[in-house]
Short mmCIF file of C-alpha atoms and ligand atoms in Angstrom, two decimals:
data_model
loop_
_atom_site.label_atom_id
_atom_site.label_comp_id
_atom_site.label_asym_id
_atom_site.label_seq_id
_atom_site.Cartn_x
_atom_site.Cartn_y
_atom_site.Cartn_z
CA MET A 1 69.84 108.75 65.56
CA SER A 2 70.66 112.31 64.38
CA LEU A 3 74.16 112.67 62.87
CA LEU A 4 74.45 115.84 64.83
CA LYS A 5 74.15 114.26 68.33
CA ARG A 6 77.32 113.08 70.13
CA PRO A 7 77.38 109.72 71.74
CA ASN A 8 75.89 109.39 75.19
CA GLY A 9 78.23 110.21 77.95
CA THR A 10 80.69 112.07 75.96
CA GLU A 11 81.36 115.86 76.07
CA ASP A 12 82.35 118.62 73.72
CA ILE A 13 84.95 120.97 75.43
CA LEU A 14 83.99 124.25 73.76
CA PRO A 15 86.30 127.36 73.59
CA SER A 16 84.36 128.92 76.57
CA VAL A 17 85.76 126.10 78.84
CA SER A 18 88.88 124.87 77.23
CA ARG A 19 90.71 127.65 78.86
CA ASP A 20 89.76 126.22 82.26
CA TRP A 21 91.07 122.72 81.00
CA GLN A 22 94.41 124.37 79.74
CA LYS A 23 94.89 126.18 82.99
CA LEU A 24 94.13 123.01 85.15
CA GLU A 25 96.43 120.92 82.97
CA GLU A 26 99.23 123.39 83.18
CA PHE A 27 98.94 123.52 86.92
CA LEU A 28 98.98 119.80 87.03
CA ARG A 29 102.05 119.56 84.94
CA ASN A 30 103.91 122.05 87.12
CA THR A 31 103.05 120.47 90.42
CA ALA A 32 103.82 117.05 89.17
CA GLY A 33 107.08 118.29 87.99
CA ALA A 34 107.87 119.95 91.24
CA PHE A 35 107.50 116.34 92.86
CA GLY A 36 109.99 114.96 90.21
CA PHE A 37 107.16 113.31 88.00
CA GLN A 38 107.75 113.32 84.26
CA GLU A 39 105.16 112.89 81.60
CA ILE A 40 104.41 109.59 79.84
CA ARG A 41 102.06 109.10 76.87
CA ILE A 42 100.71 105.83 75.98
CA PRO A 43 98.34 104.52 73.36
CA THR A 44 94.52 104.96 73.74
CA PHE A 45 93.94 101.28 73.26
CA GLU A 46 95.85 98.09 74.34
CA GLN A 47 95.35 94.50 74.05
CA THR A 48 92.21 93.49 75.97
CA GLU A 49 94.10 91.04 78.07
CA LEU A 50 96.30 93.69 79.47
CA PHE A 51 93.31 95.13 81.36
CA SER A 52 91.49 91.81 82.09
CA ARG A 53 94.81 90.68 83.66
CA GLY A 54 95.83 93.99 85.12
CA VAL A 55 92.57 95.64 86.38
CA GLY A 56 91.09 92.16 87.28
CA GLU A 57 88.64 89.78 85.87
CA THR A 58 86.00 90.19 88.56
CA THR A 59 86.01 93.90 88.54
CA ASP A 60 83.09 96.03 87.39
CA VAL A 61 85.55 97.84 85.02
CA VAL A 62 86.53 94.57 83.22
CA GLN A 63 83.14 92.76 83.56
CA LYS A 64 80.78 95.58 82.52
CA GLU A 65 82.61 98.65 81.46
CA MET A 66 85.25 97.90 78.74
CA TYR A 67 84.97 99.09 75.11
CA THR A 68 86.42 96.28 73.13
CA VAL A 69 86.80 95.75 69.43
CA THR A 70 88.10 92.76 67.53
CA ALA A 71 90.30 93.60 64.55
CA LYS A 72 91.87 90.93 62.45
CA GLU A 73 91.26 88.41 65.07
CA SER A 74 93.03 90.40 67.89
CA SER A 75 90.96 91.80 70.69
CA PHE A 76 91.76 95.46 71.67
CA THR A 77 90.20 97.63 74.39
CA LEU A 78 90.06 101.37 75.02
CA ARG A 79 91.92 102.12 78.05
CA PRO A 80 89.55 102.24 80.95
CA GLU A 81 92.28 103.61 83.29
CA GLY A 82 95.86 104.52 82.96
CA THR A 83 97.78 102.37 85.17
CA ALA A 84 97.85 99.12 83.31
CA GLY A 85 99.02 100.82 79.96
CA THR A 86 101.61 102.83 81.90
CA ILE A 87 103.28 99.90 83.68
CA ARG A 88 103.11 98.10 80.15
CA ALA A 89 105.09 100.89 78.82
CA MET A 90 107.61 101.09 81.60
CA LEU A 91 108.24 97.23 81.15
CA GLN A 92 108.35 97.26 77.47
CA ASN A 93 110.77 100.21 77.51
CA GLY A 94 112.98 99.22 80.32
CA LEU A 95 112.27 102.13 82.37
CA LEU A 96 112.37 99.87 85.45
CA ASN A 97 115.97 99.00 84.79
CA GLU A 98 116.90 102.76 85.22
CA ALA A 99 117.29 104.77 88.64
CA LEU A 100 114.41 103.96 91.03
CA PRO A 101 112.04 105.17 91.98
CA GLN A 102 110.52 105.96 88.57
CA ARG A 103 108.00 108.68 88.73
CA VAL A 104 105.78 109.45 85.92
CA TYR A 105 102.39 111.17 85.34
CA TYR A 106 99.85 111.50 82.53
CA ILE A 107 96.80 113.31 81.34
CA LEU A 108 94.66 110.94 79.29
CA SER A 109 91.28 110.17 78.34
CA CYS A 110 89.56 106.95 79.66
CA PHE A 111 86.54 104.99 78.32
CA ARG A 112 84.09 103.14 80.37
CA HIS A 113 80.58 101.89 79.51
CA GLU A 114 78.69 103.40 82.45
CA ARG A 115 75.44 104.98 83.00
CA PRO A 116 76.06 108.64 82.24
CA GLN A 117 75.19 111.40 84.81
CA ALA A 118 76.88 114.33 86.44
CA GLY A 119 80.54 113.47 86.98
CA ARG A 120 80.07 110.08 85.24
CA LEU A 121 80.89 109.91 81.64
CA ARG A 122 81.77 107.23 79.23
CA GLU A 123 84.70 109.17 77.96
CA PHE A 124 86.40 111.05 80.82
CA HIS A 125 89.81 112.48 81.58
CA GLN A 126 92.39 111.40 84.32
CA PHE A 127 95.32 113.06 85.53
CA GLY A 128 97.31 110.27 87.10
CA VAL A 129 100.79 109.41 88.46
CA GLU A 130 102.55 106.13 88.97
CA MET A 131 105.75 105.72 91.24
CA ALA A 132 107.69 102.39 90.98
CA GLY A 133 110.41 100.94 93.02
CA SER A 134 109.64 101.82 96.71
CA ALA A 135 107.85 99.68 99.25
CA LEU A 136 108.24 102.26 102.08
CA PRO A 137 105.24 104.05 103.52
CA SER A 138 107.22 107.35 102.86
CA ALA A 139 106.50 106.69 99.16
CA ASP A 140 102.66 106.39 99.98
CA ALA A 141 102.82 109.58 101.90
CA GLU A 142 104.49 111.35 98.99
CA VAL A 143 102.07 110.33 96.44
CA ILE A 144 99.23 111.26 98.78
CA SER A 145 100.78 114.55 99.49
CA LEU A 146 101.03 115.39 95.79
CA ALA A 147 97.31 114.80 95.28
CA LYS A 148 96.63 116.77 98.49
CA GLN A 149 98.89 119.90 97.31
CA ILE A 150 97.00 119.79 93.96
CA LEU A 151 93.51 119.80 95.63
CA ASP A 152 94.71 122.45 98.13
CA GLN A 153 96.52 124.80 95.91
CA ILE A 154 93.67 124.95 93.27
CA GLY A 155 91.65 126.25 95.99
CA LEU A 156 89.18 123.31 96.73
CA LYS A 157 87.41 123.36 99.91
CA HIS A 158 85.58 120.60 101.88
CA ILE A 159 87.59 117.67 100.54
CA GLU A 160 88.49 114.88 102.79
CA LEU A 161 91.15 112.28 102.65
CA HIS A 162 89.94 108.66 103.50
CA ILE A 163 92.61 105.94 103.84
CA ASN A 164 92.50 102.27 104.32
CA SER A 165 94.76 99.21 104.10
CA ILE A 166 93.41 96.21 101.99
CA GLY A 167 96.45 94.08 103.07
CA CYS A 168 98.47 91.68 100.81
CA PRO A 169 97.60 88.35 99.43
CA ASN A 170 98.97 86.82 102.84
CA CYS A 171 96.45 88.64 105.04
CA ARG A 172 93.76 88.32 102.57
CA LYS A 173 93.60 84.50 102.85
CA ASN A 174 91.88 84.55 106.26
CA TYR A 175 89.90 87.62 105.25
CA HIS A 176 88.39 85.79 102.32
CA LYS A 177 87.53 83.04 104.41
CA ALA A 178 85.62 85.21 106.80
CA LEU A 179 83.93 87.09 103.99
CA LYS A 180 82.81 83.88 102.45
CA GLU A 181 81.29 82.62 105.70
CA TYR A 182 79.54 86.08 106.27
CA PHE A 183 78.03 86.25 102.74
CA SER A 184 77.09 82.53 102.05
CA GLY A 185 74.05 82.77 104.30
CA SER A 186 72.58 85.30 102.16
CA ARG A 187 73.90 84.01 98.66
CA ASP A 188 70.57 83.73 97.11
CA CYS A 189 69.92 87.39 97.93
CA LEU A 190 73.17 88.74 96.02
CA CYS A 191 73.09 89.86 92.48
CA GLY A 192 74.26 87.39 89.84
CA THR A 193 77.75 89.06 89.57
CA CYS A 194 78.34 88.92 93.32
CA GLN A 195 77.34 85.35 93.43
CA GLU A 196 80.12 84.50 91.02
CA ARG A 197 82.44 86.80 93.00
CA LEU A 198 81.74 85.03 96.21
CA GLU A 199 83.68 82.06 94.82
CA LYS A 200 86.32 84.04 92.87
CA ASN A 201 87.08 87.15 94.77
CA PRO A 202 84.82 87.76 97.74
CA MET A 203 86.41 91.27 98.47
CA ARG A 204 84.85 92.53 95.21
CA LEU A 205 81.34 92.10 96.73
CA LEU A 206 82.16 95.21 99.11
CA ASP A 207 82.50 97.32 96.02
CA CYS A 208 79.15 96.34 94.32
CA LYS A 209 76.98 99.23 93.47
CA VAL A 210 73.59 97.20 93.65
CA GLU A 211 71.43 98.48 96.57
CA SER A 212 70.49 95.08 98.03
CA CYS A 213 74.16 93.85 97.86
CA LYS A 214 75.28 97.01 99.61
CA GLU A 215 72.74 96.33 102.26
CA ILE A 216 73.74 92.87 102.77
CA ALA A 217 77.54 93.95 102.91
CA LYS A 218 76.86 96.51 105.64
CA ASP A 219 78.09 94.46 108.60
CA ALA A 220 80.65 92.52 106.79
CA PRO A 221 84.01 91.71 108.40
CA LEU A 222 86.59 94.53 108.13
CA ILE A 223 90.04 94.00 106.42
CA LEU A 224 91.74 96.03 109.04
CA ASP A 225 91.04 93.33 111.64
CA TYR A 226 92.83 90.85 109.44
CA LEU A 227 95.99 92.55 108.45
CA CYS A 228 99.36 90.77 108.90
CA ASP A 229 102.06 92.21 110.95
CA ASP A 230 103.95 93.65 107.92
CA CYS A 231 100.79 95.30 106.55
CA LYS A 232 99.80 96.55 109.95
CA THR A 233 103.31 98.16 110.51
CA HIS A 234 102.96 99.72 107.01
CA PHE A 235 99.77 101.27 107.50
CA GLU A 236 100.71 102.72 111.08
CA LYS A 237 104.05 104.28 109.46
CA LEU A 238 102.01 105.64 106.68
CA LYS A 239 99.69 107.52 109.34
CA SER A 240 102.57 108.87 111.27
CA ASN A 241 103.96 110.20 107.83
CA LEU A 242 100.93 111.83 107.01
CA ASP A 243 100.72 113.38 110.61
CA ALA A 244 104.31 114.61 110.20
CA LEU A 245 103.23 116.26 106.87
CA GLY A 246 100.26 117.82 108.50
CA ILE A 247 97.80 116.05 106.20
CA ALA A 248 94.45 115.19 107.85
CA TYR A 249 92.69 111.84 107.07
CA THR A 250 89.95 109.54 108.14
CA VAL A 251 90.38 105.81 108.20
CA ASP A 252 87.70 104.28 106.32
CA PRO A 253 87.86 100.43 106.67
CA ARG A 254 85.21 100.13 103.93
CA ILE A 255 87.24 101.40 101.01
CA VAL A 256 88.27 98.54 98.74
CA ARG A 257 88.60 100.54 95.48
CA GLY A 258 87.34 99.25 92.14
CA LEU A 259 90.41 97.81 90.63
CA ASP A 260 91.78 94.36 91.73
CA TYR A 261 95.44 95.25 91.65
CA TYR A 262 95.56 97.11 94.90
CA THR A 263 97.54 95.87 97.96
CA LYS A 264 98.14 97.75 101.34
CA THR A 265 97.30 101.41 101.17
CA VAL A 266 94.14 102.51 99.26
CA PHE A 267 92.89 106.24 99.45
CA GLU A 268 90.21 108.43 98.20
CA PHE A 269 89.79 112.20 98.31
CA VAL A 270 86.10 112.78 98.49
CA THR A 271 83.70 115.79 98.53
CA THR A 272 79.92 115.76 99.25
CA GLU A 273 79.38 118.43 96.84
CA ILE A 274 78.53 116.69 93.59
CA GLY A 275 76.26 113.95 95.05
CA ALA A 276 77.07 110.44 94.50
CA GLN A 277 80.05 111.01 92.26
CA GLY A 278 82.12 112.53 94.96
CA THR A 279 85.36 110.75 94.56
CA VAL A 280 87.62 113.08 92.81
CA CYS A 281 90.77 111.22 93.33
CA GLY A 282 91.23 107.53 93.93
CA GLY A 283 94.58 105.37 94.27
CA GLY A 284 96.69 103.16 96.18
CA ARG A 285 99.62 100.76 96.23
CA TYR A 286 99.91 97.75 93.91
CA ASP A 287 102.80 95.86 94.80
CA GLY A 288 101.85 92.73 92.81
CA LEU A 289 100.86 94.30 89.61
CA ILE A 290 104.19 94.52 87.83
CA GLU A 291 105.05 90.92 88.45
CA GLN A 292 101.56 89.97 87.47
CA LEU A 293 102.10 91.49 84.14
CA GLY A 294 105.38 89.80 83.48
CA GLY A 295 107.97 92.15 85.06
CA GLN A 296 110.17 91.57 87.95
CA ALA A 297 108.55 91.91 91.33
CA THR A 298 108.50 95.66 91.88
CA PRO A 299 106.50 97.65 94.51
CA ALA A 300 104.65 100.52 93.03
CA LEU A 301 101.70 102.96 93.58
CA GLY A 302 99.73 105.89 92.11
CA PHE A 303 96.45 107.59 91.76
CA GLY A 304 93.88 108.76 89.22
CA MET A 305 92.20 112.06 89.43
CA GLY A 306 89.04 112.69 87.42
CA LEU A 307 89.18 116.16 85.75
CA GLU A 308 85.59 116.40 84.87
CA ARG A 309 84.74 115.89 88.59
CA LEU A 310 87.43 118.25 89.66
CA LEU A 311 86.14 120.94 87.33
CA LEU A 312 82.39 120.24 88.52
CA VAL A 313 83.36 120.76 92.15
CA LEU A 314 85.38 123.93 91.33
CA LYS A 315 82.30 125.24 89.60
CA SER A 316 80.05 124.37 92.38
CA GLN A 317 82.24 126.26 94.85
CA GLY A 318 82.50 129.20 92.46
CA ILE A 319 86.25 128.90 91.85
CA SER A 320 87.23 129.99 88.33
CA LEU A 321 90.78 129.05 86.98
CA SER A 322 90.90 131.56 84.35
CA GLU A 323 89.48 134.94 83.35
CA ALA A 324 87.65 134.96 80.09
CA LYS A 325 90.58 135.24 77.75
CA SER A 326 90.45 138.74 76.13
CA CYS A 327 92.10 140.49 73.35
CA ASP A 328 94.87 142.81 74.28
CA VAL A 329 94.54 145.09 71.46
CA TYR A 330 92.04 145.43 68.76
CA PHE A 331 92.90 147.63 65.55
CA VAL A 332 90.14 149.63 63.89
CA PRO A 333 91.33 150.40 60.37
CA MET A 334 89.65 152.89 58.04
CA GLY A 335 90.63 152.38 54.42
CA GLU A 336 92.86 150.20 52.49
CA GLN A 337 96.23 151.67 53.62
CA ALA A 338 95.17 151.71 57.25
CA GLU A 339 94.14 147.86 56.78
CA LEU A 340 97.70 147.21 55.83
CA LYS A 341 99.24 149.14 58.63
CA ALA A 342 96.91 147.39 61.17
CA MET A 343 97.79 143.93 59.59
CA GLN A 344 101.59 144.72 60.14
CA LEU A 345 101.08 145.97 63.79
CA THR A 346 98.94 142.92 64.55
CA ALA A 347 101.59 140.48 63.21
CA GLN A 348 104.40 142.30 65.28
CA LEU A 349 102.34 142.13 68.42
CA ARG A 350 101.42 138.44 67.90
CA ARG A 351 105.07 137.54 67.36
CA ASP A 352 105.75 138.85 70.81
CA GLY A 353 103.02 136.72 72.47
CA ILE A 354 100.47 139.61 72.74
CA SER A 355 97.05 138.85 71.56
CA ALA A 356 96.02 141.28 68.97
CA GLN A 357 93.11 141.46 66.38
CA THR A 358 92.02 143.56 63.43
CA ASP A 359 89.00 143.56 61.09
CA VAL A 360 88.66 140.75 58.71
CA MET A 361 84.87 141.33 58.09
CA GLY A 362 85.12 144.63 56.12
CA ARG A 363 83.09 146.29 59.05
CA SER A 364 82.06 149.99 59.52
CA LEU A 365 83.99 151.92 62.39
CA ARG A 366 80.91 151.57 64.60
CA ALA A 367 80.42 147.71 63.97
CA GLN A 368 84.18 147.27 64.61
CA MET A 369 83.92 149.15 68.00
CA LYS A 370 80.86 147.06 68.90
CA TYR A 371 82.81 143.81 68.00
CA ALA A 372 85.93 144.95 70.17
CA ASP A 373 83.43 145.32 72.99
CA LYS A 374 82.11 141.94 72.53
CA ILE A 375 85.43 140.29 72.54
CA ASN A 376 86.46 142.22 75.58
CA ALA A 377 89.29 143.99 73.96
CA ARG A 378 91.47 145.84 76.51
CA PHE A 379 92.75 148.53 74.17
CA THR A 380 91.55 149.84 70.73
CA VAL A 381 93.53 151.71 68.07
CA VAL A 382 91.70 153.58 65.25
CA ILE A 383 93.83 154.10 62.27
CA GLY A 384 92.59 156.47 59.50
CA ASP A 385 94.18 158.69 57.05
CA ASN A 386 95.23 161.33 59.73
CA GLU A 387 96.89 158.69 61.93
CA LEU A 388 98.88 157.28 58.98
CA GLU A 389 99.95 160.78 57.93
CA GLN A 390 101.16 161.65 61.39
CA GLY A 391 102.53 158.34 62.15
CA GLU A 392 100.58 158.48 65.48
CA ALA A 393 97.35 157.06 66.81
CA VAL A 394 95.43 156.98 70.02
CA LEU A 395 95.41 153.93 72.09
CA LYS A 396 92.20 153.75 74.05
CA ASN A 397 91.78 151.76 77.25
CA MET A 398 88.38 150.37 76.87
CA LYS A 399 87.99 149.79 80.76
CA SER A 400 89.05 153.28 81.97
CA GLY A 401 88.42 155.28 78.94
CA GLU A 402 91.99 156.62 79.25
CA LYS A 403 93.55 157.73 76.03
CA ILE A 404 97.31 157.49 75.33
CA SER A 405 98.96 158.71 72.16
CA ILE A 406 101.30 156.17 70.54
CA LYS A 407 103.54 156.20 67.54
CA LEU A 408 102.99 153.73 64.68
CA ASP A 409 106.65 153.00 64.21
CA ASP A 410 109.01 150.19 64.79
CA LYS A 411 108.87 150.92 68.50
CA PHE A 412 105.09 150.09 68.75
CA VAL A 413 105.30 146.76 70.33
CA GLU A 414 107.69 148.04 72.84
CA SER A 415 105.71 151.19 73.80
CA PHE A 416 102.37 149.08 73.91
CA SER A 417 104.01 146.44 76.36
CA ASP A 418 105.04 149.31 78.65
CA ILE A 419 101.54 150.67 78.62
CA GLU A 420 99.95 147.29 78.96
CA ILE A 421 102.10 146.12 82.01
CA ALA A 422 101.65 149.60 83.69
CA ASP A 423 97.92 149.10 83.31
CA ARG A 424 98.07 145.59 84.58
CA LEU A 425 100.02 146.66 87.62
CA ALA A 426 97.58 149.36 88.26
CA ASP A 427 94.75 147.05 88.14
CA GLU A 428 96.45 144.71 90.57
CA ILE A 429 96.99 147.46 93.09
CA ALA A 430 93.47 148.85 92.79
P1 LIG B 1 83.70 105.40 91.20
O1 LIG B 1 83.60 104.55 92.41
O2 LIG B 1 83.09 106.76 91.19
O3 LIG B 1 83.11 104.73 90.03
P2 LIG B 1 86.33 104.37 90.47
O4 LIG B 1 86.72 103.64 91.74
O5 LIG B 1 85.71 103.60 89.37
O6 LIG B 1 85.26 105.62 90.88
P3 LIG B 1 88.96 105.02 89.56
O7 LIG B 1 88.93 103.72 88.61
O8 LIG B 1 89.84 104.80 90.84
O9 LIG B 1 87.47 105.15 89.93
O10 LIG B 1 89.29 106.17 88.83
C1 LIG B 1 90.03 107.35 89.32
C2 LIG B 1 88.98 108.58 89.23
O11 LIG B 1 88.54 108.84 87.97
C3 LIG B 1 87.82 108.55 90.06
O12 LIG B 1 88.04 108.77 91.51
C4 LIG B 1 87.04 109.74 89.42
O13 LIG B 1 87.38 110.78 89.90
C5 LIG B 1 87.23 109.43 88.02
N1 LIG B 1 86.24 108.61 87.33
C6 LIG B 1 86.17 107.29 87.35
N2 LIG B 1 85.20 106.79 86.46
C7 LIG B 1 84.66 107.94 86.08
C8 LIG B 1 83.58 108.28 85.00
N3 LIG B 1 82.82 107.26 84.56
N4 LIG B 1 83.46 109.51 84.67
C9 LIG B 1 84.17 110.55 85.14
N5 LIG B 1 85.10 110.42 86.00
C10 LIG B 1 85.33 109.17 86.52
MG1 LIG B 2 83.71 103.08 88.84
#
């Protein structure tokens, strides 16, 4: 394999799109902040057992998709998702002994060995949130409304919220029995993995991606018919909370989600616009996970949002997050003295956060103007002997062609800022 080929299912985020990523991340951070969520950063890999126990032995993620290495006899796995590591970090650092609920968010890469296709990568990125400490349906509504606000405010259209309740271990006893009965007749037609699941965790059969298994599962009993009173009430209250918030939803009794830790509420935000990979956000409640990982029983919930998928849908809907970053001012120096002056002015502007450039290629005047055009410079300033002598130059607005004379003195940054702001305002009004 060529050295210059990146591994299948990975992507390079090039300068032409990294600005979209920055904008998206900034927006996610601000919105999460408005909801009281604070950032947590966790390691890229964890002990393998954290995921096999946390995510679940019978899930596709653990059975088929993990990147695991053995180093000095210990087994480590690249995180396939963010929840297990985040909960591990919260427990290890005692965050759950502080004021509850704890609200954290993260933006991180995840690794899953899947068949790469549009919206399905082997290294992908998630924005995720976790909220620990509340068992109430109002917490579910809050977490869902955060995801909803993000998708709405970013301008996405045609996104649907699907919700379901997959109950608690209590109501699942009867449900598992019903599933076993339903599937045992067609046991021999199930894929190998599902035959095993039928014994260990029959609900996982409903999440199998194999066509023949999907066909068999079509008329399987629905969990909603098996909920205990507590889970039923919780689900009803969640629905009235969402109604009160004006958030539309569809109850989809077939959602089970691909991770074992979920209890009660599960939800997905789905679009039909990027084919089969239409789930941009998935989440739910996981009241048993913290105890399962060795902490004190604490109810919690969260979601993960796939950022590549989000950007794909944005693109397919023609929504752009950022204008191409242009250069605010480009200096065109003619001669050595002018080069020094241009260097100084560039440095001053940059210190004020204004994006400025000058020639570092030794180009002619014409070639420099061409370059300024290429990088989309908003203003240019030619500095030659005359300009140096008079301490004044012409600031040219490259879009309108307007020319304003500007002093090359200590006040340059200030004068330039005024002109630049006025130009921006005029642009906005127009
Ligand atoms: P799917 O059913 O599409 O495989 P999932 O149930 O495995 O999704 P989660 O584990 O809930 O997904 O992850 C949350 C979100 O992360 C998904 O909704 C999706 O947007 C994104 N995601 C999951 N797997 C991938 C992947 N391989 N490549 C890109 N994004 C992904
Ligand atoms: Mg998956």
